[in-house]
């Protein structure tokens, strides 16, 4: 095996190890996806978008609640492979894995009832642009769910966090109304917002 193949295998294994951490029992108990989907009002025939879906932490619980399509947008080929395999194993034909990024979502304007961005916006070069793109694909009065880290990094390194008040300012700039906000296990915050009916 050459160095390129070893490097690709290491990257693949790192992504799968990261997925295990993201889907840990500790995270599930601190931030159960079902409770957050309740707050976002996911159900019926809703078309849902999970941005940066990973292995489907929100995708598959959402697919249990709606007969509508659940788009799982992911930039990583490894995670897309995981999503496709899980959708097949669970018999979820309404789950549609799609390659894309938070800054350029592969969906039409106003095509989604509920959009989810969990622990994603803080890693973008411009979280505000990610939110604008999220609002672009929402239908008028569509709902968004944002989950982010509550506290600054413990290692003291700058960045990689979007404070709650800053996120609310970004939403205001998108003409979105904050419907609900919560703190989870003193670790995460969530915001459910509604897109303006005029946009």
mmCIF file of C-alpha atoms in Angstrom:
data_model
loop_
_atom_site.group_PDB
_atom_site.id
_atom_site.type_symbol
_atom_site.label_atom_id
_atom_site.label_comp_id
_atom_site.label_asym_id
_atom_site.label_seq_id
_atom_site.Cartn_x
_atom_site.Cartn_y
_atom_site.Cartn_z
ATOM 1 C CA UNK A 1 0.000 0.000 0.000
ATOM 2 C CA UNK A 2 1.398 3.385 -1.065
ATOM 3 C CA UNK A 3 1.516 6.535 1.029
ATOM 4 C CA UNK A 4 -1.519 8.040 -0.758
ATOM 5 C CA UNK A 5 -3.620 4.981 0.024
ATOM 6 C CA UNK A 6 -2.451 4.964 3.668
ATOM 7 C CA UNK A 7 -3.258 8.661 3.994
ATOM 8 C CA UNK A 8 -6.740 8.168 2.517
ATOM 9 C CA UNK A 9 -7.360 5.221 4.856
ATOM 10 C CA UNK A 10 -6.220 7.282 7.859
ATOM 11 C CA UNK A 11 -8.549 10.142 6.874
ATOM 12 C CA UNK A 12 -11.416 7.664 6.472
ATOM 13 C CA UNK A 13 -10.724 6.146 9.904
ATOM 14 C CA UNK A 14 -10.446 9.602 11.528
ATOM 15 C CA UNK A 15 -13.842 10.602 10.137
ATOM 16 C CA UNK A 16 -15.430 7.398 11.424
ATOM 17 C CA UNK A 17 -13.848 7.934 14.864
ATOM 18 C CA UNK A 18 -15.199 11.497 14.869
ATOM 19 C CA UNK A 19 -18.634 10.134 14.009
ATOM 20 C CA UNK A 20 -18.535 7.825 17.042
ATOM 21 C CA UNK A 21 -17.786 10.832 19.255
ATOM 22 C CA UNK A 22 -20.604 12.876 17.702
ATOM 23 C CA UNK A 23 -23.080 10.045 18.243
ATOM 24 C CA UNK A 24 -21.946 9.174 21.769
ATOM 25 C CA UNK A 25 -24.409 8.311 24.512
ATOM 26 C CA UNK A 26 -23.216 11.381 26.418
ATOM 27 C CA UNK A 27 -24.240 13.652 23.550
ATOM 28 C CA UNK A 28 -27.532 11.806 23.064
ATOM 29 C CA UNK A 29 -28.472 12.314 26.702
ATOM 30 C CA UNK A 30 -27.375 15.986 26.699
ATOM 31 C CA UNK A 31 -29.048 16.854 23.409
ATOM 32 C CA UNK A 32 -31.589 14.271 22.251
ATOM 33 C CA UNK A 33 -32.460 14.898 18.591
ATOM 34 C CA UNK A 34 -36.114 13.992 19.195
ATOM 35 C CA UNK A 35 -36.535 16.828 21.715
ATOM 36 C CA UNK A 36 -34.982 19.354 19.348
ATOM 37 C CA UNK A 37 -37.099 18.132 16.431
ATOM 38 C CA UNK A 38 -40.171 18.590 18.657
ATOM 39 C CA UNK A 39 -39.169 22.221 19.227
ATOM 40 C CA UNK A 40 -38.695 22.734 15.478
ATOM 41 C CA UNK A 41 -42.108 21.184 14.840
ATOM 42 C CA UNK A 42 -40.911 18.530 12.371
ATOM 43 C CA UNK A 43 -43.717 16.277 11.200
ATOM 44 C CA UNK A 44 -46.441 15.473 8.679
ATOM 45 C CA UNK A 45 -45.280 16.112 5.114
ATOM 46 C CA UNK A 46 -42.427 18.486 5.998
ATOM 47 C CA UNK A 47 -39.466 18.665 3.638
ATOM 48 C CA UNK A 48 -36.415 18.710 5.918
ATOM 49 C CA UNK A 49 -32.780 19.605 5.289
ATOM 50 C CA UNK A 50 -29.985 18.454 7.611
ATOM 51 C CA UNK A 51 -26.921 20.558 6.726
ATOM 52 C CA UNK A 52 -23.586 18.920 7.545
ATOM 53 C CA UNK A 53 -25.542 15.786 8.374
ATOM 54 C CA UNK A 54 -22.586 13.625 9.409
ATOM 55 C CA UNK A 55 -23.924 10.127 9.990
ATOM 56 C CA UNK A 56 -27.523 11.309 10.280
ATOM 57 C CA UNK A 57 -27.851 12.294 13.960
ATOM 58 C CA UNK A 58 -30.864 14.459 13.028
ATOM 59 C CA UNK A 59 -31.566 12.999 9.576
ATOM 60 C CA UNK A 60 -32.974 9.643 10.622
ATOM 61 C CA UNK A 61 -35.074 10.837 13.586
ATOM 62 C CA UNK A 62 -36.533 13.472 11.209
ATOM 63 C CA UNK A 63 -37.258 10.775 8.605
ATOM 64 C CA UNK A 64 -39.299 8.914 11.243
ATOM 65 C CA UNK A 65 -41.553 11.977 11.680
ATOM 66 C CA UNK A 66 -42.290 13.031 8.123
ATOM 67 C CA UNK A 67 -43.371 11.432 4.889
ATOM 68 C CA UNK A 68 -41.650 14.310 3.077
ATOM 69 C CA UNK A 69 -38.106 14.211 1.773
ATOM 70 C CA UNK A 70 -35.241 14.541 4.237
ATOM 71 C CA UNK A 71 -32.156 15.893 2.489
ATOM 72 C CA UNK A 72 -28.869 15.057 4.214
ATOM 73 C CA UNK A 73 -26.276 17.444 2.783
ATOM 74 C CA UNK A 74 -22.688 16.536 3.514
ATOM 75 C CA UNK A 75 -19.331 17.550 2.000
ATOM 76 C CA UNK A 76 -17.516 14.398 3.129
ATOM 77 C CA UNK A 77 -17.607 11.372 0.783
ATOM 78 C CA UNK A 78 -17.083 9.130 3.840
ATOM 79 C CA UNK A 79 -20.156 10.527 5.600
ATOM 80 C CA UNK A 80 -22.212 10.327 2.388
ATOM 81 C CA UNK A 81 -21.307 6.638 2.211
ATOM 82 C CA UNK A 82 -22.396 6.183 5.849
ATOM 83 C CA UNK A 83 -25.676 8.034 5.193
ATOM 84 C CA UNK A 84 -26.480 5.946 2.108
ATOM 85 C CA UNK A 85 -25.746 2.719 3.978
ATOM 86 C CA UNK A 86 -27.861 3.676 6.972
ATOM 87 C CA UNK A 87 -30.765 4.837 4.784
ATOM 88 C CA UNK A 88 -30.686 1.479 3.007
ATOM 89 C CA UNK A 89 -30.376 -0.518 6.253
ATOM 90 C CA UNK A 90 -33.264 1.395 7.854
ATOM 91 C CA UNK A 91 -35.432 1.313 4.731
ATOM 92 C CA UNK A 92 -35.697 5.107 4.662
ATOM 93 C CA UNK A 93 -36.441 5.890 1.017
ATOM 94 C CA UNK A 94 -37.316 9.484 1.971
ATOM 95 C CA UNK A 95 -33.699 10.163 3.058
ATOM 96 C CA UNK A 96 -31.758 11.738 0.202
ATOM 97 C CA UNK A 97 -28.006 12.106 0.812
ATOM 98 C CA UNK A 98 -26.557 14.926 -1.297
ATOM 99 C CA UNK A 99 -23.050 16.287 -1.726
ATOM 100 C CA UNK A 100 -22.799 19.957 -0.898
ATOM 101 C CA UNK A 101 -21.609 22.597 1.519
ATOM 102 C CA UNK A 102 -23.358 24.929 3.933
ATOM 103 C CA UNK A 103 -22.285 27.896 1.817
ATOM 104 C CA UNK A 104 -23.716 26.419 -1.419
ATOM 105 C CA UNK A 105 -26.656 24.186 -0.676
ATOM 106 C CA UNK A 106 -27.781 22.052 -3.641
ATOM 107 C CA UNK A 107 -31.457 23.043 -3.267
ATOM 108 C CA UNK A 108 -33.761 25.621 -4.834
ATOM 109 C CA UNK A 109 -34.850 28.836 -3.119
ATOM 110 C CA UNK A 110 -37.849 28.341 -0.816
ATOM 111 C CA UNK A 111 -37.934 24.551 -1.148
ATOM 112 C CA UNK A 112 -37.636 23.375 2.487
ATOM 113 C CA UNK A 113 -40.005 23.503 5.484
ATOM 114 C CA UNK A 114 -37.370 22.858 8.174
ATOM 115 C CA UNK A 115 -33.576 23.295 7.953
ATOM 116 C CA UNK A 116 -31.160 22.044 10.611
ATOM 117 C CA UNK A 117 -27.554 23.132 11.247
ATOM 118 C CA UNK A 118 -26.122 21.381 14.289
ATOM 119 C CA UNK A 119 -22.599 22.154 15.519
ATOM 120 C CA UNK A 120 -21.733 23.340 12.040
ATOM 121 C CA UNK A 121 -21.914 27.112 11.661
ATOM 122 C CA UNK A 122 -18.972 27.779 13.998
ATOM 123 C CA UNK A 123 -16.574 25.973 11.636
ATOM 124 C CA UNK A 124 -17.521 28.060 8.597
ATOM 125 C CA UNK A 125 -15.349 31.004 7.504
ATOM 126 C CA UNK A 126 -18.537 33.108 7.718
ATOM 127 C CA UNK A 127 -21.295 31.691 9.944
ATOM 128 C CA UNK A 128 -23.502 34.609 8.862
ATOM 129 C CA UNK A 129 -23.231 33.534 5.198
ATOM 130 C CA UNK A 130 -24.130 29.974 6.212
ATOM 131 C CA UNK A 131 -27.269 31.287 7.927
ATOM 132 C CA UNK A 132 -28.190 33.381 4.879
ATOM 133 C CA UNK A 133 -27.920 30.288 2.697
ATOM 134 C CA UNK A 134 -30.044 28.364 5.193
ATOM 135 C CA UNK A 135 -32.701 31.092 5.010
ATOM 136 C CA UNK A 136 -32.523 31.102 1.199
ATOM 137 C CA UNK A 137 -33.704 27.500 0.892
ATOM 138 C CA UNK A 138 -36.450 27.848 3.527
ATOM 139 C CA UNK A 139 -40.017 28.437 2.398
ATOM 140 C CA UNK A 140 -41.630 31.668 3.637
ATOM 141 C CA UNK A 141 -42.388 31.037 7.332
ATOM 142 C CA UNK A 142 -40.191 27.913 7.181
ATOM 143 C CA UNK A 143 -38.397 26.947 10.381
ATOM 144 C CA UNK A 144 -34.718 26.642 11.143
ATOM 145 C CA UNK A 145 -32.970 24.845 13.984
ATOM 146 C CA UNK A 146 -29.454 25.929 14.933
ATOM 147 C CA UNK A 147 -27.434 24.114 17.604
ATOM 148 C CA UNK A 148 -24.063 25.488 18.706
ATOM 149 C CA UNK A 149 -21.556 25.368 21.551
ATOM 150 C CA UNK A 150 -22.498 27.574 24.489
ATOM 151 C CA UNK A 151 -19.052 28.332 25.920
ATOM 152 C CA UNK A 152 -15.676 29.387 24.487
ATOM 153 C CA UNK A 153 -13.108 26.661 23.944
ATOM 154 C CA UNK A 154 -11.483 25.427 27.155
ATOM 155 C CA UNK A 155 -8.034 25.397 25.559
ATOM 156 C CA UNK A 156 -8.208 29.172 25.159
ATOM 157 C CA UNK A 157 -7.804 29.060 21.383
ATOM 158 C CA UNK A 158 -9.721 31.779 19.561
ATOM 159 C CA UNK A 159 -12.618 31.284 17.214
ATOM 160 C CA UNK A 160 -14.670 28.240 16.466
ATOM 161 C CA UNK A 161 -17.582 29.501 18.539
ATOM 162 C CA UNK A 162 -20.552 31.717 17.734
ATOM 163 C CA UNK A 163 -21.999 33.261 20.913
ATOM 164 C CA UNK A 164 -25.772 33.033 21.331
ATOM 165 C CA UNK A 165 -26.287 36.802 21.128
ATOM 166 C CA UNK A 166 -24.197 37.003 17.947
ATOM 167 C CA UNK A 167 -26.244 34.218 16.355
ATOM 168 C CA UNK A 168 -29.424 36.145 17.170
ATOM 169 C CA UNK A 169 -27.983 39.241 15.461
ATOM 170 C CA UNK A 170 -27.182 37.160 12.360
ATOM 171 C CA UNK A 171 -30.762 35.881 12.326
ATOM 172 C CA UNK A 172 -32.115 39.407 12.681
ATOM 173 C CA UNK A 173 -30.042 40.419 9.638
ATOM 174 C CA UNK A 174 -31.756 37.580 7.724
ATOM 175 C CA UNK A 175 -35.156 38.927 8.848
ATOM 176 C CA UNK A 176 -35.769 35.712 10.771
ATOM 177 C CA UNK A 177 -37.751 35.634 14.011
ATOM 178 C CA UNK A 178 -36.401 33.689 16.997
ATOM 179 C CA UNK A 179 -39.243 31.449 18.155
ATOM 180 C CA UNK A 180 -37.491 29.474 20.880
ATOM 181 C CA UNK A 181 -34.069 29.250 22.493
ATOM 182 C CA UNK A 182 -32.716 26.732 24.967
ATOM 183 C CA UNK A 183 -29.564 25.737 26.820
ATOM 184 C CA UNK A 184 -28.691 22.024 26.915
ATOM 185 C CA UNK A 185 -26.587 20.538 29.734
ATOM 186 C CA UNK A 186 -24.719 23.862 30.058
ATOM 187 C CA UNK A 187 -22.864 22.830 26.888
ATOM 188 C CA UNK A 188 -24.982 23.695 23.838
ATOM 189 C CA UNK A 189 -27.576 26.249 22.880
ATOM 190 C CA UNK A 190 -30.361 25.822 20.379
ATOM 191 C CA UNK A 191 -32.407 28.377 18.493
ATOM 192 C CA UNK A 192 -35.564 27.664 16.544
ATOM 193 C CA UNK A 193 -36.341 30.473 14.134
ATOM 194 C CA UNK A 194 -38.971 31.264 11.533
ATOM 195 C CA UNK A 195 -38.221 32.832 8.166
ATOM 196 C CA UNK A 196 -40.092 36.011 7.355
ATOM 197 C CA UNK A 197 -43.263 35.478 5.282
ATOM 198 C CA UNK A 198 -42.037 38.282 2.994
ATOM 199 C CA UNK A 199 -38.791 36.622 1.907
#
